[in-house]
Amino acid sequence: MKSASLTTGLLGAFSLLAPLSVWAADIPKAAEKQPMNMTAIVMFFIFVAVTLGITYWAASRTKSAKDFYAAGGGITGMQNGLAIAGDYMSAASFLGISSMVFAKGYDGLIYSIGFLVGWPVILFLMAEQLRNLGRYTFSDIASFRLERMPVRSFAALGTLCTVILYLIAQMVGAGQLIRTLFGLDYSLAVVMVGALMILYVAFGGMLATTWVQIIKAVLLLSGATFIAIAALAAANFDLEKFFTMALEGVKSSALADHKKAVADGRNVLAPGGLVNDPISSISLGLALMFGTAGLPHILMRFFTVSNAKEARKSVFYATGFIGYFYILTFIIGFGAVVLVAPDNQYLDLVKGTLRGGNNMAAIHLAHATGGDLFLGFISAVAFATILAVVSGLTLAGATAVSHDIYANAIMKGKVDERVEMRISKGAALVIGVIAIWLGIAFEKQNVAFMVGLAFAIAASANFPILILSIYWKGLTTRGAVIGGLMGLFSTIIMVVLSKTVWVDVFGHAAPLFPYKDPAIFSMTMAFVGTWFFSITDGSERAKREKRAFEAQSIRCETGIGAVGASKH
Amino acid sequence: MDQQVMDSGQIERIRNNPKYQELVSKRSRFAWILSIIMLVMYYAFILVIAFSPASLGAPIAKGSVITIGIPVGALIIVGAFILTGIYVRRANGEFDELTRQIKEEAK
């Protein structure tokens, strides 16, 4: 009995990646293409015009590699905090978590908390260390004392795997979401997103990418604040009344999830609900928490501020904005129960879901509280959100190609900056075209597993090497490369053999690997592998690398020798 | 190795500076304590959900529909933010001042 309740509870608590996966899977399919939404399209074009203006301005200020990769190091802690929050507040978390609260109630909050708690730990153990040791990418830190060629190549591989998988999931999600919101054709939507992100990245570099992200974060936070206040206003700002209305909303709801909650006699304001096994649940929690600390496009942001002090402030602000955002999504989810669920115009009574799928909870609530105009605004913000996130990803991928592979692994650091930047821009173009192509190719595929896989790779390949190079003196090149590759490949193999790919994508009858999320195993393999192949490494190079740890840790602690802001 | 940072004399001076030892031990202890507080808060929450979900499902007051779980959840979110604030305050003040002195003395 005890173990059953443990299982139930842990799952409810730990199935953190679900909102990420849920959204890609749940986003409305082709049949539900909406009529053209003119307000949304006009607002979106205003956003595009403003961001292209910013790109033009940023292009004139992007002269050196440091400008291109790190916005010249001149972003303030507050701005960077908003940009980091923007990277994290993707359309997936906005629509996914609010719909999770809408459909399951309290459990949605448990998910948000799981998303948030990684941030303080990143601040305490990584933020200033990253800033003090690195220049443009996280592999700067790994190759600080390890041998450039192998470590850079490995880190670039980890970055590109994470970025491409994440990009495909975002592109497919973008095409489907935009079709639903704007009534645009899927392929057209994907091409538009791809073309815009190439423009932002290739011409405006990190400066444009950061400002696009900041503007979107401000728009999203304001929009979500408005929806939440309007929802609370329906209960005269009386929380007791608000939640009473939500409970009544569930009782009288025509939706399948709500009917099930009523039939099970479950209180949606209390934890409980989903069932799975604890290993998968813990594994998901690990992937989420440490995956965040290994996402290349987020790590890159720590190099855009001028020093460790600003890096710390960035995480402080980011945690505040993200936490505030998750509290809003909680209110929005229940607000949708109160205002959207009882209104037939928002329901698909045949399927027993919201019209366009349950992920539309926040969107429908925007319409219920602010009419067509506000619906247009929120739709445009959702589009802007996707655009900002894919731009950050593309920049991270392009930087891995030009800075890690070309400038360091191939040219050993002896490189003309102008050539390096040209390669970076070319790489942004190539990655953008690949993303468009795969986005269209995967239109009908179930790509839900890709975000989970990206997080798992970030947690099992990028994160172990990064954290060990900061803190473990004994790390050697051999250990880092072998251990990192073990983490990378074991993650991919386990995911391919798991139910999500082996059964759901390839159509086999039963999975060969029983757990949906491999992080608990793949992270262990990466750490143990790195440790084992480091301690057994008796080479001269290994001795040199261990000796160099002291100088590294002095720079890491004090920031002496760290790269400052460039002067304009 | 990618970069040459300091000459060995400077490394030696910093390593032997008691302020450097103080900075490293104080900051790492502080960072780990705060990390552990965060993890304990989170996993305690998870364990309560696992073993005793009913206690979070209890109303905050007799007759109220609001469960204890709602303010607890909100408090963890706010707590995470406050913890980052506590760290940033001390690091940007006390630790940065120590770092400044170490840099000064290493010249």
XYZ file of C-alpha atoms in Angstrom:
675
model
C 0.000 0.000 0.000
C 2.768 2.293 0.994
C 4.660 1.642 -2.191
C 1.566 2.303 -4.242
C 1.118 5.682 -2.674
C 4.809 6.397 -3.086
C 4.535 5.557 -6.738
C 1.497 7.714 -7.240
C 2.953 10.608 -5.355
C 6.376 10.528 -6.900
C 4.949 10.445 -10.306
C 2.666 13.341 -9.712
C 5.638 15.146 -8.367
C 8.265 14.170 -10.837
C 6.756 13.937 -14.257
C 8.262 17.279 -14.851
C 8.987 17.012 -18.498
C 5.421 16.260 -19.347
C 4.413 19.822 -20.081
C 7.265 20.043 -22.532
C 6.303 16.830 -24.203
C 2.617 17.350 -23.846
C 2.633 20.472 -25.871
C 4.300 19.156 -28.940
C 1.959 16.203 -28.926
C -1.187 18.091 -28.111
C -0.890 21.003 -30.402
C -3.860 21.051 -32.727
C -3.597 19.105 -35.912
C -4.181 20.111 -39.495
C -7.925 19.654 -39.479
C -8.334 22.506 -37.059
C -6.757 25.258 -39.084
C -8.379 28.475 -37.924
C -9.703 31.353 -40.012
C -7.176 34.159 -40.529
C -6.899 36.179 -37.355
C -6.243 39.704 -38.578
C -5.582 41.379 -35.215
C -3.024 38.734 -34.376
C -1.350 39.084 -37.751
C -1.169 42.881 -37.523
C 0.260 42.728 -33.993
C 2.730 40.115 -35.030
C 3.930 42.246 -37.922
C 4.442 45.152 -35.547
C 6.609 42.866 -33.424
C 8.543 41.713 -36.475
C 9.063 45.286 -37.661
C 10.371 46.377 -34.253
C 12.684 43.379 -33.911
C 14.039 43.837 -37.438
C 14.726 47.456 -36.537
C 16.634 46.235 -33.489
C 18.531 43.775 -35.662
C 19.527 46.619 -37.976
C 20.725 48.664 -35.002
C 22.497 45.651 -33.491
C 24.208 44.857 -36.798
C 25.844 48.281 -36.792
C 27.213 47.568 -33.327
C 28.298 44.012 -33.990
C 31.875 44.319 -35.188
C 34.003 41.838 -33.281
C 33.552 38.199 -32.397
C 32.897 39.282 -28.831
C 30.032 41.484 -30.022
C 28.636 38.678 -32.098
C 28.816 35.900 -29.509
C 28.383 37.844 -26.287
C 26.818 41.208 -27.197
C 30.155 42.798 -26.309
C 29.711 41.698 -22.709
C 27.698 44.850 -22.092
C 24.298 43.445 -21.085
C 23.268 44.372 -17.519
C 22.235 41.830 -14.891
C 18.617 42.948 -15.074
C 18.481 42.724 -18.868
C 20.193 39.378 -18.853
C 17.819 38.125 -16.154
C 14.899 38.980 -18.418
C 16.592 37.326 -21.389
C 17.309 34.141 -19.405
C 13.736 34.112 -18.149
C 12.662 34.625 -21.760
C 14.655 31.586 -22.884
C 12.964 29.578 -20.174
C 9.429 30.904 -20.651
C 8.907 29.211 -23.984
C 5.538 28.753 -25.608
C 5.823 25.235 -24.185
C 5.854 26.371 -20.594
C 3.273 29.123 -21.050
C 0.709 27.000 -22.863
C 1.821 23.639 -21.451
C 1.833 24.455 -17.754
C -1.311 26.549 -17.759
C -3.105 23.747 -19.588
C -1.664 21.264 -17.088
C -3.194 23.273 -14.232
C -6.389 23.622 -16.223
C -6.714 19.870 -16.797
C -5.134 18.375 -13.653
C -5.241 21.181 -11.096
C -2.668 21.309 -8.316
C -0.272 18.871 -10.022
C 0.519 21.599 -12.528
C 2.033 23.649 -9.720
C 4.260 20.730 -8.742
C 5.586 20.746 -12.298
C 6.348 24.459 -12.220
C 8.213 24.113 -8.951
C 10.364 21.391 -10.494
C 11.163 23.748 -13.344
C 12.206 26.494 -10.981
C 14.366 24.881 -8.300
C 17.292 24.269 -10.617
C 17.927 28.002 -10.873
C 19.086 28.791 -7.346
C 21.450 25.827 -7.538
C 22.838 27.110 -10.847
C 23.450 30.446 -9.151
C 25.178 28.996 -6.092
C 27.419 26.553 -7.917
C 27.872 27.699 -11.505
C 26.920 31.223 -12.556
C 29.953 33.248 -11.510
C 32.311 30.351 -12.206
C 31.047 30.291 -15.788
C 31.493 34.013 -16.129
C 34.992 34.004 -14.670
C 36.301 31.101 -16.725
C 34.581 31.370 -20.076
C 34.358 33.707 -23.034
C 31.636 32.593 -25.426
C 30.659 28.983 -24.866
C 30.632 26.452 -22.070
C 33.388 24.503 -23.796
C 35.705 27.434 -23.023
C 35.483 26.225 -19.436
C 36.034 22.568 -20.240
C 39.024 23.376 -22.446
C 40.485 25.853 -19.980
C 43.058 23.311 -18.856
C 42.143 20.293 -20.982
C 43.358 19.718 -24.513
C 41.586 21.910 -26.962
C 40.943 19.653 -29.943
C 39.180 16.663 -28.354
C 37.335 18.556 -25.640
C 36.065 21.273 -27.977
C 34.936 18.706 -30.515
C 33.055 16.784 -27.854
C 31.443 19.948 -26.445
C 30.438 21.101 -29.926
C 28.863 17.712 -30.568
C 26.913 17.919 -27.299
C 25.814 21.457 -28.143
C 24.722 20.633 -31.675
C 22.761 17.542 -30.597
C 20.923 19.544 -27.940
C 20.297 22.486 -30.237
C 19.075 20.526 -33.274
C 16.691 18.332 -31.278
C 15.306 21.313 -29.417
C 14.991 23.269 -32.665
C 13.052 20.536 -34.462
C 10.576 20.288 -31.602
C 10.189 24.083 -31.552
C 9.780 24.326 -35.334
C 7.124 21.633 -35.500
C 5.356 23.171 -32.501
C 5.633 26.604 -34.131
C 4.095 25.457 -37.405
C 1.182 23.788 -35.649
C 0.592 26.595 -33.178
C 0.754 29.294 -35.834
C -1.652 27.424 -38.063
C -4.097 27.275 -35.192
C -3.667 30.848 -34.026
C -3.207 32.710 -37.281
C -4.752 30.413 -39.838
C -1.472 30.346 -41.780
C -0.287 27.341 -43.729
C 2.075 25.028 -41.768
C 5.005 25.167 -44.201
C 4.672 28.908 -44.617
C 4.760 29.341 -40.838
C 7.886 27.197 -40.489
C 9.655 29.034 -43.328
C 8.752 32.408 -41.787
C 10.033 31.434 -38.366
C 13.207 30.032 -39.902
C 13.839 33.054 -42.111
C 13.354 35.531 -39.279
C 15.611 33.663 -36.886
C 18.349 33.506 -39.539
C 18.061 37.279 -40.020
C 18.207 38.038 -36.296
C 21.171 35.772 -35.660
C 23.247 36.316 -38.795
C 22.960 40.098 -38.768
C 22.311 41.035 -35.188
C 24.215 38.301 -33.330
C 23.811 38.032 -29.588
C 22.804 41.684 -29.175
C 19.741 41.342 -31.397
C 18.943 37.878 -30.041
C 19.062 39.209 -26.485
C 16.821 42.199 -27.182
C 14.301 40.089 -29.084
C 14.236 37.839 -26.037
C 13.884 40.751 -23.600
C 11.012 42.353 -25.535
C 9.220 39.059 -25.763
C 9.743 38.385 -22.048
C 8.243 41.766 -21.159
C 5.294 41.219 -23.524
C 4.678 37.721 -22.217
C 4.903 38.750 -18.564
C 2.565 41.715 -19.141
C 0.092 39.640 -21.114
C 0.075 36.852 -18.559
C -0.289 39.377 -15.727
C -3.303 40.895 -17.447
C -4.969 37.510 -17.970
C -4.337 36.498 -14.360
C -5.687 39.771 -12.946
C -8.745 39.591 -15.188
C -9.362 36.017 -14.050
C -9.073 37.005 -10.386
C -11.345 39.996 -11.017
C -14.096 37.544 -11.958
C -14.015 36.528 -8.285
C -13.616 40.115 -7.020
C -10.010 39.264 -6.040
C -11.290 36.980 -3.304
C -9.082 33.860 -3.467
C -11.540 31.813 -1.452
C -14.251 32.677 -3.948
C -11.911 32.142 -6.915
C -11.020 28.603 -5.899
C -14.650 27.827 -4.941
C -15.665 28.886 -8.448
C -12.879 26.708 -9.865
C -14.142 23.677 -7.942
C -17.665 24.308 -9.189
C -16.289 24.791 -12.698
C -14.729 21.328 -12.560
C -17.942 19.763 -11.225
C -20.112 21.128 -14.011
C -17.480 20.795 -16.752
C -18.132 18.880 -19.952
C -14.430 18.138 -20.500
C -13.027 14.616 -20.243
C -10.223 15.450 -17.778
C -12.598 17.234 -15.428
C -15.238 14.520 -15.629
C -12.558 12.003 -14.721
C -11.462 14.043 -11.710
C -15.068 14.203 -10.523
C -15.577 10.475 -11.117
C -12.397 9.686 -9.153
C -13.581 11.944 -6.339
C -10.329 13.889 -6.584
C -9.891 17.390 -5.258
C -8.138 19.389 -7.997
C -6.778 21.763 -5.348
C -4.807 18.915 -3.757
C -1.872 16.836 -5.063
C -2.429 13.461 -6.698
C -3.568 12.213 -10.025
C -1.083 10.619 -12.348
C 0.510 7.216 -11.946
C 3.855 5.904 -13.117
C 6.983 4.368 -11.610
C 9.353 6.202 -9.265
C 12.523 5.519 -11.285
C 11.120 7.308 -14.321
C 9.859 10.094 -12.147
C 13.162 10.719 -10.391
C 14.918 10.432 -13.709
C 12.704 13.104 -15.231
C 13.383 15.394 -12.300
C 17.135 14.967 -12.757
C 16.957 15.606 -16.485
C 15.013 18.754 -15.906
C 17.078 20.230 -13.117
C 20.521 19.453 -14.518
C 19.413 19.681 -18.126
C 18.720 23.361 -17.513
C 22.298 23.685 -16.274
C 23.570 22.141 -19.502
C 21.513 23.955 -22.155
C 24.029 25.724 -24.403
C 21.776 28.643 -25.352
C 21.171 29.437 -21.686
C 24.804 28.967 -20.645
C 25.880 31.389 -23.377
C 23.930 34.144 -21.676
C 26.334 34.187 -18.758
C 29.012 35.592 -21.065
C 26.941 38.576 -22.129
C 27.339 40.408 -18.822
C 30.428 42.347 -17.801
C 31.478 40.469 -14.651
C 30.632 37.915 -11.971
C 28.566 40.456 -10.030
C 26.237 40.984 -12.987
C 26.160 37.239 -13.656
C 24.843 36.649 -10.142
C 22.277 39.410 -10.480
C 21.109 37.847 -13.754
C 20.118 34.635 -12.001
C 18.476 36.546 -9.148
C 16.255 38.449 -11.564
C 15.694 35.415 -13.760
C 14.547 33.325 -10.775
C 12.191 36.130 -9.744
C 10.658 36.501 -13.195
C 10.358 32.767 -13.759
C 8.817 32.192 -10.310
C 6.355 35.041 -10.858
C 5.505 33.607 -14.269
C 4.760 30.183 -12.798
C 2.482 31.686 -10.161
C 0.658 33.432 -13.019
C 0.289 30.188 -14.985
C -1.263 28.604 -11.888
C -3.864 31.374 -11.678
C -4.397 31.269 -15.441
C -5.009 27.509 -15.378
C -7.727 27.815 -12.735
C -8.989 31.013 -14.347
C -9.608 28.968 -17.484
C -11.567 26.454 -15.397
C -13.737 29.310 -14.132
C -14.210 31.290 -17.355
C -13.430 29.011 -20.302
C -14.666 25.546 -19.327
C -18.356 26.572 -18.880
C -18.477 28.425 -22.209
C -19.447 26.222 -25.163
C -17.772 28.434 -27.767
C -14.378 27.281 -26.436
C -15.173 23.580 -26.266
C -14.839 20.689 -28.623
C -17.661 18.587 -27.204
C -16.990 15.674 -29.539
C -13.455 15.166 -28.252
C -14.157 16.364 -24.727
C -11.281 18.862 -24.856
C -10.932 22.563 -25.449
C -11.349 23.683 -29.034
C -7.903 23.233 -30.563
C -6.756 21.009 -27.676
C -6.282 21.615 -23.962
C -3.090 23.549 -24.647
C -5.327 26.392 -25.768
C -6.479 27.097 -22.185
C -4.441 30.304 -21.822
C -5.305 31.446 -25.353
C -9.049 30.956 -24.855
C -8.836 32.661 -21.469
C -7.203 35.645 -23.189
C -10.237 35.827 -25.455
C -12.676 35.372 -22.573
C -11.083 38.188 -20.580
C -9.959 40.639 -23.252
C -11.924 39.899 -26.414
C -10.618 39.596 -29.983
C -8.050 42.334 -29.599
C -6.385 40.737 -26.601
C -6.598 37.293 -28.188
C -4.675 38.777 -31.105
C -2.111 40.205 -28.744
C -1.542 36.933 -26.892
C -1.357 34.981 -30.153
C 1.268 37.392 -31.434
C 3.164 37.017 -28.144
C 3.066 33.224 -28.485
C 4.535 33.521 -31.981
C 7.164 35.995 -30.735
C 8.016 33.561 -27.938
C 8.806 30.772 -30.353
C 10.800 33.120 -32.548
C 12.912 34.367 -29.645
C 13.647 30.863 -28.356
C 14.640 29.438 -31.755
C 16.918 32.431 -32.363
C 18.803 31.735 -29.128
C 19.149 28.097 -30.114
C 20.415 28.931 -33.589
C 22.994 31.317 -32.190
C 24.231 28.666 -29.754
C 24.542 26.152 -32.594
C 26.330 28.631 -34.889
C 28.759 29.506 -32.100
C 29.602 25.856 -31.544
C 30.492 25.563 -35.236
C 32.522 28.753 -35.613
C 34.078 29.213 -32.180
C 34.469 25.658 -30.902
C 35.012 23.660 -34.070
C 36.518 26.137 -36.521
C 38.412 28.683 -34.432
C 39.618 26.370 -31.689
C 39.541 22.721 -32.683
C 40.698 23.251 -36.285
C 42.614 26.534 -36.259
C 43.981 26.147 -32.686
C 42.877 29.672 -31.825
C 44.991 31.298 -34.539
C 42.228 32.779 -36.560
C 41.167 35.977 -38.244
C 38.119 37.241 -36.356
C 36.411 38.391 -39.521
C 36.703 34.924 -41.028
C 35.403 33.399 -37.795
C 32.378 35.692 -37.854
C 31.672 34.920 -41.486
C 31.718 31.238 -40.628
C 29.397 31.896 -37.740
C 26.909 33.692 -39.972
C 27.163 30.948 -42.562
C 26.575 28.381 -39.848
C 23.480 30.278 -38.666
C 22.161 30.139 -42.222
C 22.890 26.425 -42.578
C 21.380 25.557 -39.187
C 18.341 27.681 -40.020
C 17.826 25.910 -43.354
C 18.263 22.502 -41.691
C 15.728 23.509 -39.035
C 13.212 24.587 -41.681
C 13.753 21.423 -43.663
C 13.433 19.126 -40.639
C 10.532 21.175 -39.326
C 8.630 20.494 -42.547
C 9.819 16.878 -42.794
C 8.647 16.123 -39.250
C 5.252 17.818 -39.624
C 3.261 14.642 -39.174
C 5.716 12.975 -36.795
C 5.397 12.784 -33.064
C 8.299 14.965 -31.945
C 7.269 15.129 -28.296
C 10.261 13.048 -27.238
C 12.775 15.451 -28.754
C 12.604 18.126 -26.063
C 12.937 15.453 -23.392
C 15.891 13.974 -25.272
C 17.523 17.403 -25.615
C 17.218 17.951 -21.866
C 18.519 14.455 -21.142
C 21.578 14.993 -23.365
C 22.228 18.376 -21.772
C 22.037 16.749 -18.323
C 24.086 13.662 -19.205
C 26.753 14.976 -21.576
C 27.154 18.756 -21.211
C 26.458 19.203 -17.510
C 28.771 16.480 -16.034
C 31.776 17.706 -18.013
C 31.055 21.328 -17.176
C 30.608 20.832 -13.440
C 33.576 18.465 -13.165
C 35.875 20.829 -15.005
C 34.963 23.592 -12.557
C 35.230 21.552 -9.363
C 37.281 18.391 -9.863
C 41.030 18.685 -10.007
C 41.437 15.101 -11.195
C 39.555 15.585 -14.470
C 41.626 14.792 -17.549
C 40.985 15.147 -21.262
C 40.658 11.404 -21.708
C 38.130 11.136 -18.866
C 36.072 14.104 -20.038
C 35.816 12.966 -23.640
C 35.131 9.277 -22.961
C 32.776 9.972 -20.043
C 30.946 12.707 -21.945
C 30.499 10.507 -25.003
C 29.247 7.675 -22.781
C 26.626 10.051 -21.381
C 25.677 11.270 -24.853
C 25.369 7.908 -26.560
C 23.800 6.064 -23.648
C 21.109 8.765 -23.537
C 20.348 8.448 -27.235
C 20.367 4.642 -27.179
C 18.128 4.420 -24.127
C 15.641 6.923 -25.538
C 15.523 5.156 -28.908
C 14.876 1.824 -27.194
C 12.279 3.290 -24.828
C 8.546 3.437 -25.375
C 8.613 7.027 -26.652
C 10.581 6.121 -29.789
C 10.638 2.322 -30.128
C 6.875 1.952 -29.719
C 5.367 5.376 -30.414
C 7.546 6.293 -33.403
C 8.775 2.995 -34.860
C 5.592 1.127 -34.005
C 7.160 -1.896 -32.303
C 4.993 -3.798 -29.845
C 7.063 -3.386 -26.683
C 9.940 -1.155 -25.616
C 13.398 -2.721 -25.150
C 14.268 -0.242 -22.406
C 11.592 0.011 -19.721
C 11.942 3.645 -18.613
C 10.786 6.684 -20.494
C 13.538 8.938 -19.263
C 17.134 7.728 -19.058
C 18.802 10.579 -17.127
C 19.280 8.680 -13.860
C 21.250 6.002 -15.733
C 22.957 8.124 -18.370
C 24.100 10.756 -15.859
C 25.520 8.016 -13.677
C 27.338 6.545 -16.674
C 28.774 9.933 -17.599
C 30.010 10.677 -14.085
C 31.391 7.201 -13.402
C 32.941 6.993 -16.876
C 34.593 10.383 -16.544
C 35.878 9.533 -13.106
C 37.217 6.123 -14.115
C 38.958 7.222 -17.307
C 40.423 10.227 -15.504
C 41.908 8.427 -12.520
C 43.409 5.707 -14.732
C 44.937 8.314 -17.016
C 48.649 8.333 -16.167
C 49.821 10.321 -19.167
C 52.058 13.385 -19.040
C 49.179 15.425 -20.376
C 46.970 14.309 -17.483
C 49.603 15.393 -14.965
C 49.890 18.765 -16.641
C 46.133 19.174 -16.594
C 45.921 18.413 -12.892
C 48.688 20.911 -12.146
C 46.838 23.589 -14.084
C 43.803 23.251 -11.828
C 45.167 25.631 -9.240
C 45.551 28.545 -11.634
C 42.088 27.785 -12.948
C 40.517 27.767 -9.536
C 42.180 31.049 -8.589
C 40.730 32.670 -11.686
C 37.426 30.953 -11.017
C 37.265 32.304 -7.464
C 38.630 35.793 -8.011
C 37.910 36.590 -11.634
C 41.528 37.636 -12.195
C 42.153 37.350 -15.923
C 38.459 36.987 -16.719
C 37.284 38.603 -19.922
C 35.643 41.971 -19.317
C 33.199 44.024 -21.355
C 34.468 45.404 -24.629
C 34.579 49.163 -24.898
C 32.478 50.900 -27.449
C 45.351 24.646 -22.692
C 43.511 27.611 -24.004
C 44.699 30.522 -22.026
C 47.570 31.717 -19.944
C 46.242 33.799 -17.137
C 48.680 34.657 -14.404
C 52.382 34.233 -13.872
C 53.425 31.696 -11.279
C 54.536 34.378 -8.811
C 51.082 35.834 -8.774
C 49.511 32.409 -8.304
C 51.853 31.798 -5.401
C 51.003 35.127 -3.748
C 47.274 34.576 -4.070
C 47.434 30.996 -2.845
C 49.352 32.020 0.253
C 47.106 34.954 1.005
C 44.955 34.030 4.034
C 42.186 36.180 2.591
C 42.057 33.903 -0.418
C 41.660 30.860 1.813
C 38.977 32.736 3.716
C 37.124 33.657 0.532
C 37.186 30.137 -0.851
C 36.094 28.431 2.348
C 33.420 30.988 3.230
C 31.923 31.143 -0.210
C 31.904 27.444 -0.912
C 30.383 26.703 2.485
C 27.726 29.365 1.930
C 26.960 28.149 -1.601
C 26.638 24.525 -0.513
C 24.487 25.365 2.507
C 22.082 27.350 0.350
C 22.033 24.615 -2.316
C 21.226 22.045 0.347
C 18.450 24.221 1.788
C 16.929 24.497 -1.678
C 17.188 20.770 -2.357
C 15.828 19.851 1.076
C 12.881 22.213 0.584
C 12.131 20.713 -2.798
C 12.580 17.058 -1.904
C 10.707 17.455 1.386
C 7.817 18.795 -0.646
C 8.093 15.847 -3.039
C 8.274 13.330 -0.182
C 5.208 14.788 1.503
C 3.389 14.476 -1.802
C 4.609 10.896 -2.086
C 3.865 9.666 1.430
C 1.199 11.951 2.745
C -0.599 13.803 -0.032
C -3.599 14.254 2.248
C -1.678 16.614 4.517
C -1.154 19.023 1.632
C -4.774 18.514 0.627
C -6.101 19.652 4.023
C -7.879 23.019 4.048
C -5.930 25.998 5.415
C -8.849 26.825 7.710
C -12.069 25.111 8.665
C -14.596 25.572 5.891
C -12.067 26.905 3.397
C -11.619 25.274 -0.011
C -8.002 26.464 -0.243
C -5.612 23.634 0.575
C -2.378 23.918 2.542
C -0.591 22.780 -0.599
C -1.314 26.050 -2.388
C 0.470 28.429 0.030
C 3.225 25.820 0.531
C 3.828 25.669 -3.220
C 3.826 29.436 -3.495
C 6.233 29.649 -0.556
C 8.720 27.315 -2.246
C 8.684 29.537 -5.326
C 9.120 32.670 -3.238
C 11.702 30.855 -1.071
C 13.798 30.001 -4.148
C 13.804 33.664 -5.096
C 14.681 34.779 -1.562
C 17.570 32.290 -1.381
C 19.051 33.681 -4.588
C 18.625 37.167 -3.115
C 20.464 36.180 0.069
C 23.352 34.737 -1.917
C 23.632 37.679 -4.302
C 23.562 40.159 -1.434
C 26.413 38.531 0.431
C 28.437 37.672 -2.685
C 28.126 41.121 -4.236
C 29.042 42.719 -0.914
C 31.304 40.780 1.408
C 32.801 38.316 -1.090
C 33.451 40.890 -3.777
C 35.144 43.127 -1.223
C 37.416 40.256 -0.182
C 38.133 39.522 -3.833
C 39.017 43.158 -4.415
C 41.497 43.085 -1.535
C 43.058 39.847 -2.795
C 43.488 41.307 -6.264
C 44.985 44.448 -4.764
C 47.490 42.493 -2.707
C 48.447 40.205 -5.590
C 49.673 43.067 -7.738
